[in-house]
mmCIF file of C-alpha atoms and ligand atoms in Angstrom:
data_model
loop_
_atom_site.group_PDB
_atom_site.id
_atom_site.type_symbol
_atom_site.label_atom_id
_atom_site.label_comp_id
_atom_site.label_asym_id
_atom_site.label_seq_id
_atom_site.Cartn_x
_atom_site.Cartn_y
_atom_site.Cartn_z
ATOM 1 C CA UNK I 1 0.000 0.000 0.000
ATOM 2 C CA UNK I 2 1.440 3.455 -1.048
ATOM 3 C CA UNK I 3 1.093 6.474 1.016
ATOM 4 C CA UNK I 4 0.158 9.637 -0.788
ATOM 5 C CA UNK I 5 0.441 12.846 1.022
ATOM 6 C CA UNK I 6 -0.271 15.517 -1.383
ATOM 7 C CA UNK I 7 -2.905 16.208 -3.497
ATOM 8 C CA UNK I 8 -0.785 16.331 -7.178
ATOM 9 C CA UNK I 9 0.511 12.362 -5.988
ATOM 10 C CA UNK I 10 -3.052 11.240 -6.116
ATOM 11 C CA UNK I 11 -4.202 12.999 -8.972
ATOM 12 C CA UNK I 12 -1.286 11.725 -10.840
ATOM 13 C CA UNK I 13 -1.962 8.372 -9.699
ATOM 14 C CA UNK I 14 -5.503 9.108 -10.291
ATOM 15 C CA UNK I 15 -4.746 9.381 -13.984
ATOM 16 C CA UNK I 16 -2.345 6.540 -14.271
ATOM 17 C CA UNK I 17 -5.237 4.137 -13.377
ATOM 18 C CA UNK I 18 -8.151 5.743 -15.017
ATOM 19 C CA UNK I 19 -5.674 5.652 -17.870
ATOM 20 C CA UNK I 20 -5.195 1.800 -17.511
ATOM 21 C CA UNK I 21 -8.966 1.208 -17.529
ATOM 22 C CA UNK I 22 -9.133 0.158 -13.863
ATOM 23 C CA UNK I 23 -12.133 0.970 -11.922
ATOM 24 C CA UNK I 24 -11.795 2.999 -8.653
ATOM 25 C CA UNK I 25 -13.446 2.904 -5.479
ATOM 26 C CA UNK I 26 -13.304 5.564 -2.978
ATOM 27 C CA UNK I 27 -13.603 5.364 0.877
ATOM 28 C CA UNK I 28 -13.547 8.528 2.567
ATOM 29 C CA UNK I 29 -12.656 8.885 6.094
ATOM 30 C CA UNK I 30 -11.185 11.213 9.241
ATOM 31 C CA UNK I 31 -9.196 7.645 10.596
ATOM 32 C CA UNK I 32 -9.022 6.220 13.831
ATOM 33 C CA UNK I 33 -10.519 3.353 11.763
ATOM 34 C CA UNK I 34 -12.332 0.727 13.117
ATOM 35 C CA UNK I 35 -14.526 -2.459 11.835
ATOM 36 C CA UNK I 36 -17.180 -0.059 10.044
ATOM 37 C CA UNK I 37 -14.424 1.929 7.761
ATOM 38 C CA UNK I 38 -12.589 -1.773 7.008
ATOM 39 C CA UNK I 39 -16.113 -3.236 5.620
ATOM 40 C CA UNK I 40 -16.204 -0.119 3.739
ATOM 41 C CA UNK I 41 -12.869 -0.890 2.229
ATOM 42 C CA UNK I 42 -13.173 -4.661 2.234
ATOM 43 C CA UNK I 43 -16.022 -3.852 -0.209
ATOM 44 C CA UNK I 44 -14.294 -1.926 -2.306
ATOM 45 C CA UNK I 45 -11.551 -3.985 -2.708
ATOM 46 C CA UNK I 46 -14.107 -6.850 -3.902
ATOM 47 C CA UNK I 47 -15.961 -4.618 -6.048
ATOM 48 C CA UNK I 48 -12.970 -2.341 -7.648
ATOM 49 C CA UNK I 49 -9.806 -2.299 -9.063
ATOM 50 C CA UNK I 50 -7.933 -0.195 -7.138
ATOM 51 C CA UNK I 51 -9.105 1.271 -3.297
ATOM 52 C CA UNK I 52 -8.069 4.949 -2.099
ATOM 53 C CA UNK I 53 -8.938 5.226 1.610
ATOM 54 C CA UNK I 54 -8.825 9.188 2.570
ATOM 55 C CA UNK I 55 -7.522 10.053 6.362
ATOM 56 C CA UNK I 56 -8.290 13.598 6.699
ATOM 57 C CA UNK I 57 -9.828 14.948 10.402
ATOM 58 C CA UNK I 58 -11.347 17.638 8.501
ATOM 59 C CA UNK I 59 -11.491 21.118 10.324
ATOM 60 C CA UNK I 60 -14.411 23.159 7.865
ATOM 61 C CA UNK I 61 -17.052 20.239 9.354
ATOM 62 C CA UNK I 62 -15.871 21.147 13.169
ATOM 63 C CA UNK I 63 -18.434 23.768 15.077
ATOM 64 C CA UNK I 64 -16.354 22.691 18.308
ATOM 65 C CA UNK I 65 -13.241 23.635 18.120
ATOM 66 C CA UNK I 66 -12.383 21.164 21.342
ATOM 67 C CA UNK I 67 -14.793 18.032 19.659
ATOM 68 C CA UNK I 68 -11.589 19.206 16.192
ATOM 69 C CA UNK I 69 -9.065 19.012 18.438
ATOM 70 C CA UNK I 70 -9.597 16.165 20.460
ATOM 71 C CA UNK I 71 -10.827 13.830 17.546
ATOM 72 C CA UNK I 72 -8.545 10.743 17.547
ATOM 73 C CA UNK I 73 -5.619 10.519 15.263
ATOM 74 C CA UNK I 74 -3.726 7.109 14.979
ATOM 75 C CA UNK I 75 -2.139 7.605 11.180
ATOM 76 C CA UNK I 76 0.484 4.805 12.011
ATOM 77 C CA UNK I 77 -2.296 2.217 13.337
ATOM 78 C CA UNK I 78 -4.887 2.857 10.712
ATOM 79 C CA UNK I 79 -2.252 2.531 7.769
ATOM 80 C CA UNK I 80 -1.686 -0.947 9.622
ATOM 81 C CA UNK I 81 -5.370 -2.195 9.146
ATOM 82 C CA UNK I 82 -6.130 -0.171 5.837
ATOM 83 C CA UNK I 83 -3.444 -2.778 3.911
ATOM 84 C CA UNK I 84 -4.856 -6.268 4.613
ATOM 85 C CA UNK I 85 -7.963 -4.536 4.160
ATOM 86 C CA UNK I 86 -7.207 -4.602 0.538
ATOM 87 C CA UNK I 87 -6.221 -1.058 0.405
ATOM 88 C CA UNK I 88 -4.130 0.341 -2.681
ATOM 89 C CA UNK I 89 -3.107 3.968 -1.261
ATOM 90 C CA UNK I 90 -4.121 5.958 1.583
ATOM 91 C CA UNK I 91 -4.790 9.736 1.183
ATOM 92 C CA UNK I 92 -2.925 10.839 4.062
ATOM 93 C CA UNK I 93 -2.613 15.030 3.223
ATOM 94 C CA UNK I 94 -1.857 17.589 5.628
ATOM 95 C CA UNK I 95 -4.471 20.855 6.367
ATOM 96 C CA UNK I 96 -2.197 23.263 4.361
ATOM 97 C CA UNK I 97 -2.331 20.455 1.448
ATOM 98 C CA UNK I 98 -5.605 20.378 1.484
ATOM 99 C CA UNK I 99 -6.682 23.998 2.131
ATOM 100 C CA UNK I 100 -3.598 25.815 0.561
ATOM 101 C CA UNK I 101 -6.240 29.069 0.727
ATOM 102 C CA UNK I 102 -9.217 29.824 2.960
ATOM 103 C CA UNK I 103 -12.307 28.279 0.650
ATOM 104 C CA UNK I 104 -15.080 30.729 -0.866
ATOM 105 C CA UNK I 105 -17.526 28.366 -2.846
ATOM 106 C CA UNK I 106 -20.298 27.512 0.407
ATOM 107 C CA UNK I 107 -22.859 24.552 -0.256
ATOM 108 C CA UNK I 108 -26.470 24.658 0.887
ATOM 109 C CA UNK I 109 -28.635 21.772 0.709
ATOM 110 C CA UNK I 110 -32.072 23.719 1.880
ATOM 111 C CA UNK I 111 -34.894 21.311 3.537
ATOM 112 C CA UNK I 112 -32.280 18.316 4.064
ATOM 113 C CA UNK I 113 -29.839 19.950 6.240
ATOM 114 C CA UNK I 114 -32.552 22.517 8.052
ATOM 115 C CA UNK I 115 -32.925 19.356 10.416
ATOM 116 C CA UNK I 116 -30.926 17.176 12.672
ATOM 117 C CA UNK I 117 -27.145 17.508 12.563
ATOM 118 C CA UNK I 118 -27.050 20.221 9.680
ATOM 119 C CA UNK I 119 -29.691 22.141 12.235
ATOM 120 C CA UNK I 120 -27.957 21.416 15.672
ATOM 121 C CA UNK I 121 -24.156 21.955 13.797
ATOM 122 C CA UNK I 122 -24.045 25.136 11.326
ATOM 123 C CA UNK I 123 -21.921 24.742 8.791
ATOM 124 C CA UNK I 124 -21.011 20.927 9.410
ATOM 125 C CA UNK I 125 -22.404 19.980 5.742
ATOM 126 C CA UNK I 126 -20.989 22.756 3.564
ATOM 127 C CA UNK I 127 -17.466 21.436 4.946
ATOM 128 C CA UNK I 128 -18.306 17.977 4.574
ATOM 129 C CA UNK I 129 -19.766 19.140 1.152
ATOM 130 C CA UNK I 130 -16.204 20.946 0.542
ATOM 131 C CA UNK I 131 -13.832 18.416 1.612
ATOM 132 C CA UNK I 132 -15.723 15.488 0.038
ATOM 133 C CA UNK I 133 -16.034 17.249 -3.656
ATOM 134 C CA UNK I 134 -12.181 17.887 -3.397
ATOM 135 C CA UNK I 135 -11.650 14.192 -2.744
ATOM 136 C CA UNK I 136 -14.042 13.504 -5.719
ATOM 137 C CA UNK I 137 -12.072 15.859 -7.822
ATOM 138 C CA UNK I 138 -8.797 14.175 -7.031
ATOM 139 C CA UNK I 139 -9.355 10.295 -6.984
ATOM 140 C CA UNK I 140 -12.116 10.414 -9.881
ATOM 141 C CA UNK I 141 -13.631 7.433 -8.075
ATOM 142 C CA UNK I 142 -15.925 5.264 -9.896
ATOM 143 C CA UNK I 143 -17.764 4.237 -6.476
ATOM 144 C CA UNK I 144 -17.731 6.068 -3.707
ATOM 145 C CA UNK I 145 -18.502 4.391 0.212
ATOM 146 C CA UNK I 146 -20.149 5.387 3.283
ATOM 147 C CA UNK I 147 -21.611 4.316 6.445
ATOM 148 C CA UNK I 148 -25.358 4.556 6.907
ATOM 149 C CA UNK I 149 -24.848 5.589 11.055
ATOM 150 C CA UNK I 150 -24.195 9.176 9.235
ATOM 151 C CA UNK I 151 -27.869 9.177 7.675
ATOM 152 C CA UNK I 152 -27.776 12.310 6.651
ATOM 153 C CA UNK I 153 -24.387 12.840 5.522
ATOM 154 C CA UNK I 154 -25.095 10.278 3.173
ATOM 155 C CA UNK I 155 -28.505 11.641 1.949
ATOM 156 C CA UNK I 156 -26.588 15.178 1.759
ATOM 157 C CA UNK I 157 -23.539 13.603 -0.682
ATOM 158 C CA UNK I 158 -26.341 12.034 -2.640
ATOM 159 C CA UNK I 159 -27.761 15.300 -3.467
ATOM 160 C CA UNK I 160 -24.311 16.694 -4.428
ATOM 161 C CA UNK I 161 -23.465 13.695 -6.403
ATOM 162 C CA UNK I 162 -26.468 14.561 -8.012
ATOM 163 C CA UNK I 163 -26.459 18.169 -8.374
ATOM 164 C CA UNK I 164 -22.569 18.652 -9.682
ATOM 165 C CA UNK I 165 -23.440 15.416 -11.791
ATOM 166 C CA UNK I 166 -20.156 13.398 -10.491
ATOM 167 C CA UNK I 167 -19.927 10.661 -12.549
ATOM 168 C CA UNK I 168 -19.412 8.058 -9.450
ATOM 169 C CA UNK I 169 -22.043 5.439 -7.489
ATOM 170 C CA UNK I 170 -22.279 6.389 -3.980
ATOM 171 C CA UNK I 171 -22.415 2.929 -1.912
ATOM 172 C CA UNK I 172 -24.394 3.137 1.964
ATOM 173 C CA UNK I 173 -23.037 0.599 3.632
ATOM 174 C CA UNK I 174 -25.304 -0.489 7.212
ATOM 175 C CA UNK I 175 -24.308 0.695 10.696
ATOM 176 C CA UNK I 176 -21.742 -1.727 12.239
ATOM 177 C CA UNK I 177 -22.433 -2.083 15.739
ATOM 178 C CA UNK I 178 -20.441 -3.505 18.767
ATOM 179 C CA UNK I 179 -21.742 -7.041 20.160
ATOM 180 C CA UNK I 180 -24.019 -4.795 22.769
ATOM 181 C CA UNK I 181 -25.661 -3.250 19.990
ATOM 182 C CA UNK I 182 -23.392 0.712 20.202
ATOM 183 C CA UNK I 183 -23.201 1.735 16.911
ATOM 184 C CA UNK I 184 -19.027 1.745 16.134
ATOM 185 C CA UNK I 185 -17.645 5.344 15.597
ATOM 186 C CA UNK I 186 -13.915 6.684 16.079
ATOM 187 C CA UNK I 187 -15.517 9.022 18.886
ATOM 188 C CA UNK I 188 -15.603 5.770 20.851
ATOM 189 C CA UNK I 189 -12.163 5.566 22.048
ATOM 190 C CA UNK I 190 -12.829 8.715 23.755
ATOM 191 C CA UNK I 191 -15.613 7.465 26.064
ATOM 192 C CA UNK I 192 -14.704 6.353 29.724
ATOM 193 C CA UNK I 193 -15.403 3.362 30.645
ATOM 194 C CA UNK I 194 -18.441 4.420 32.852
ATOM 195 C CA UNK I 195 -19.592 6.273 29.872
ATOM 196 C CA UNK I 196 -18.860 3.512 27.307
ATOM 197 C CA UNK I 197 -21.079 0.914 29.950
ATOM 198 C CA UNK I 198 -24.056 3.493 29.667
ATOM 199 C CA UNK I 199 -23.789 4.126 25.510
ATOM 200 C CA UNK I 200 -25.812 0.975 24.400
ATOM 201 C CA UNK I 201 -28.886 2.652 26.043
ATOM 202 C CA UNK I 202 -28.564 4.838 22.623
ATOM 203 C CA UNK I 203 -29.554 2.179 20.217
ATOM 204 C CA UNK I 204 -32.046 -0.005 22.955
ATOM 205 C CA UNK I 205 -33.996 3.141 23.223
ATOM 206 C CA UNK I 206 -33.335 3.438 18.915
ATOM 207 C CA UNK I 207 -35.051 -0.197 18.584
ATOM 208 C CA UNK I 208 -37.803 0.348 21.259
ATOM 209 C CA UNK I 209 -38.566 3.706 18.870
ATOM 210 C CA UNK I 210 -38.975 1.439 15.937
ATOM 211 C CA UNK I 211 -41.373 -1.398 17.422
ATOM 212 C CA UNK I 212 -43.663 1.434 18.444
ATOM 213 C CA UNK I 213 -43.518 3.053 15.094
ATOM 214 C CA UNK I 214 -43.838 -0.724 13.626
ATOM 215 C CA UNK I 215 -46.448 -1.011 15.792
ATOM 216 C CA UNK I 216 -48.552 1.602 13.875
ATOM 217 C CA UNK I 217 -50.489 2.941 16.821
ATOM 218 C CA UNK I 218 -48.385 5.779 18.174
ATOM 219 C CA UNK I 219 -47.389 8.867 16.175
ATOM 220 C CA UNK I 220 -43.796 10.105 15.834
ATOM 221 C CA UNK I 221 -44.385 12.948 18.847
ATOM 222 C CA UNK I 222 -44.659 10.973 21.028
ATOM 223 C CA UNK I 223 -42.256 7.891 19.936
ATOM 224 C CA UNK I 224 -39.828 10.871 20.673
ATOM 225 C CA UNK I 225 -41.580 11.943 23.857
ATOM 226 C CA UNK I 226 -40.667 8.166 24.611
ATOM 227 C CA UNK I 227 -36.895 8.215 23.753
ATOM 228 C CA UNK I 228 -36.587 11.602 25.834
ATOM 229 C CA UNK I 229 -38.129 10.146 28.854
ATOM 230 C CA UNK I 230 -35.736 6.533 28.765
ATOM 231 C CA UNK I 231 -32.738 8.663 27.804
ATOM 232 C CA UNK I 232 -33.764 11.105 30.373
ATOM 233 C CA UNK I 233 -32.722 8.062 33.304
ATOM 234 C CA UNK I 234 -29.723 7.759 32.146
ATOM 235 C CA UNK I 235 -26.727 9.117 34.463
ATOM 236 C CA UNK I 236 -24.766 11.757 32.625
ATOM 237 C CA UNK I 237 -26.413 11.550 29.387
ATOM 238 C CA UNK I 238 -27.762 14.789 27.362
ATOM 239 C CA UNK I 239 -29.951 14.460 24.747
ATOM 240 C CA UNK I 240 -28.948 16.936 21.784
ATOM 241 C CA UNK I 241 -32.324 15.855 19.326
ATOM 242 C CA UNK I 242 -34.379 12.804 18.770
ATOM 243 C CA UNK I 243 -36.240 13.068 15.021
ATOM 244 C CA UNK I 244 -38.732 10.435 13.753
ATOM 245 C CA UNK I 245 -38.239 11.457 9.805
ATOM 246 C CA UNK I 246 -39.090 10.750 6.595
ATOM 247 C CA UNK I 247 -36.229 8.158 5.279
ATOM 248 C CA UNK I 248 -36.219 10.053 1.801
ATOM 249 C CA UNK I 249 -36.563 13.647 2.224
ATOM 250 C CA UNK I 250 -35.817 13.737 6.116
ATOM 251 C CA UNK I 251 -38.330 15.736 6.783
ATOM 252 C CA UNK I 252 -39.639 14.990 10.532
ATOM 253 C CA UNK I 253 -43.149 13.238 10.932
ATOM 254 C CA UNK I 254 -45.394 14.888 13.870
ATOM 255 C CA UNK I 255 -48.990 14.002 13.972
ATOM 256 C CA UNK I 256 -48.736 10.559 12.147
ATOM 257 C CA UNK I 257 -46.931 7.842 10.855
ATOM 258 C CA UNK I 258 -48.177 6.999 7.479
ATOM 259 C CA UNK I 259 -46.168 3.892 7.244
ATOM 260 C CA UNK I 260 -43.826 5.245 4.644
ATOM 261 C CA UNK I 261 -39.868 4.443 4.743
ATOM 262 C CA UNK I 262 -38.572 6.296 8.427
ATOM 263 C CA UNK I 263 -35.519 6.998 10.174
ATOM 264 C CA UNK I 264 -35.088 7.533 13.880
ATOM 265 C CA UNK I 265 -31.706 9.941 14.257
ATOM 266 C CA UNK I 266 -30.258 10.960 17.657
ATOM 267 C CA UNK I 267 -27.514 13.195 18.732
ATOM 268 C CA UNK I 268 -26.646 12.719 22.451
ATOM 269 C CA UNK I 269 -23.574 13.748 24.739
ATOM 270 C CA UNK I 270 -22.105 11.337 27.338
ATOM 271 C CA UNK I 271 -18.974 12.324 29.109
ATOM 272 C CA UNK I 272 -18.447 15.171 27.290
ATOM 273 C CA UNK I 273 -18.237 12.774 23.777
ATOM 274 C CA UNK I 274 -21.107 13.591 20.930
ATOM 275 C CA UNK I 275 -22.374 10.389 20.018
ATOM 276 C CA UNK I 276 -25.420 9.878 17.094
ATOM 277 C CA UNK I 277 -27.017 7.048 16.046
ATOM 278 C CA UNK I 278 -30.407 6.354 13.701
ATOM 279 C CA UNK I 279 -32.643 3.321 13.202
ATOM 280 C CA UNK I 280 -34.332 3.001 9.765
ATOM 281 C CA UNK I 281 -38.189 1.820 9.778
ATOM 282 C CA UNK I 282 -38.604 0.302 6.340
ATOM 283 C CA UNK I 283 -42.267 1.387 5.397
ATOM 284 C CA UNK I 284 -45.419 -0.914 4.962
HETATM 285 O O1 PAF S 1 -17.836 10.587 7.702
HETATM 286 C C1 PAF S 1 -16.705 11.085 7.806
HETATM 287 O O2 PAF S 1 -15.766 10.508 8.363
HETATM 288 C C2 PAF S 1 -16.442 12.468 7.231
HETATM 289 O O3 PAF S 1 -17.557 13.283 7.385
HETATM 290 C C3 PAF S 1 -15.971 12.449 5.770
HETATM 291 C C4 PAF S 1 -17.022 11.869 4.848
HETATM 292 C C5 PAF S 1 -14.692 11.631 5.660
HETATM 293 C C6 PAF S 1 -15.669 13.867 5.300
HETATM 294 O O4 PAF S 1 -14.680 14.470 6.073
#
């Protein structure tokens, strides 16, 4: 596995395989890698050519400034796992490399990122929107992969993919959860172990959202009056937003459930670490 650390290596590699006919695949990530990001890669090793994984912790998709500085970074470790993955470079670039000037160009999605994290973190998409065309612009994947426990990240790169008419497949690839059911994220590493004990009460109260919704008989206000009051008993734990949406347009249901594809999303803080999670409701 090569290392590439500036942007003109992978572009010239970039053309050197496009060149060569072979297909690309393209997993994007901010590293501290764990069994979610190697699936992702593990796929696209079966399903391309050649695999790019990107480590970048990506400052214009911080609103914290402590949650950008404290984000794991493990470089030597990841490169360790991304190989037997099946990876064929890692991205590894530097800020400066990546942002040699301030960026101008600002991305707004409307309706889909009014809500949930694009609502509760302002500006998160339009640098996730930034850094992920750039990495589109310099691998030229032919697929593109994703984890589904960032719902609306991957709803929001659809919509660019679609609107700048990238010429890639964007693959959603299912959460990947631990054996007690908390959904894996680098943001893990930084719980304590009191705090990691409590986390799986994130996804039970996710699952018990979905029966009732399954259920038919009670309407999204107050499946999420019914998250807030479980979550609420749980020591140390804030509750950022719980959304009963529409699966499509992730608009949030009130009144009624319809029975139409849904997604329960959460944000919650425990120990001082952001956690989110969703549950998707396929419809009737
Ligand atoms: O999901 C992530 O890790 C990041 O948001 C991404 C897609 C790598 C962009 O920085």
């Amino acid at each position: 596995m090569e290392i590439l650390t500036t942007a003109a290596a992978l572009q010239a590699h970039t053309e050197n395989w496009r060149r060569a006919g072979q297909h690309i695949g393209l997993v994007p990530t901010m590293g501290a890698l764990h069994e979610g990001h190697l699936q992702l890669v593990r796929a696209a090793a079966t399903e391309c050519d050649v695999v790019v994984a990107s480590i970048f912790v990506n400052p214009t998709q911080f609103n914290n400034p402590d949650d950008f500085r404290l984000y794991p970074r493990l470089p030597e470790a990841d490169a360790a796992l991304l190989a037997p993955a099946g990876c064929t470079a890692l991205f590894l670039p530097s800020v400066s490399e990546m942002y040699p000037r301030p960026t101008v160009v600002q991305f707004g999605f409307g309706a889909l990122e009014r809500v949930m994290e694009g609502e509760h973190r302002p500006g998160h998409f339009n640098g996730v929107a930034t850094v992920v065309s750039k990495l589109f612009h310099l691998s030229r994947p032919h697929r593109a992969y994703f984890g589904q426990k960032d719902f609306q990240q991957v709803a929001i790169v659809r919509q660019l993919i679609s609107d700048l008419t990238f010429d890639l497949e964007l693959v959603a690839f299912p959460t990947v959860r631990e054996p007690d059911g908390l959904a894996m994220s680098s943001r893990n590493r930084r719980l304590s172990p009191e705090a990691r004990a409590l986390a799986p009460r994130l996804y039970q109260s996710l699952q018990a959202a979905a029966e009732l919704l399954r259920g038919g008989h009670t309407a999204p206000a107050a499946v999420q009056a019914a998250v807030r009051e479980q979550l609420a008993a749980v020591p140390g734990l804030e509750l950022e937003y719980i959304t009963v949406a529409d699966a499509h347009t992730l608009q949030p249901l009130t009144d009624t459930y319809a029975g139409c594809p849904a997604v329960v999303c959460l944000a919650a803080h425990l120990g001082g670490v952001r956690l989110i999670d969703n549950v998707v409701v396929e419809g009737k």
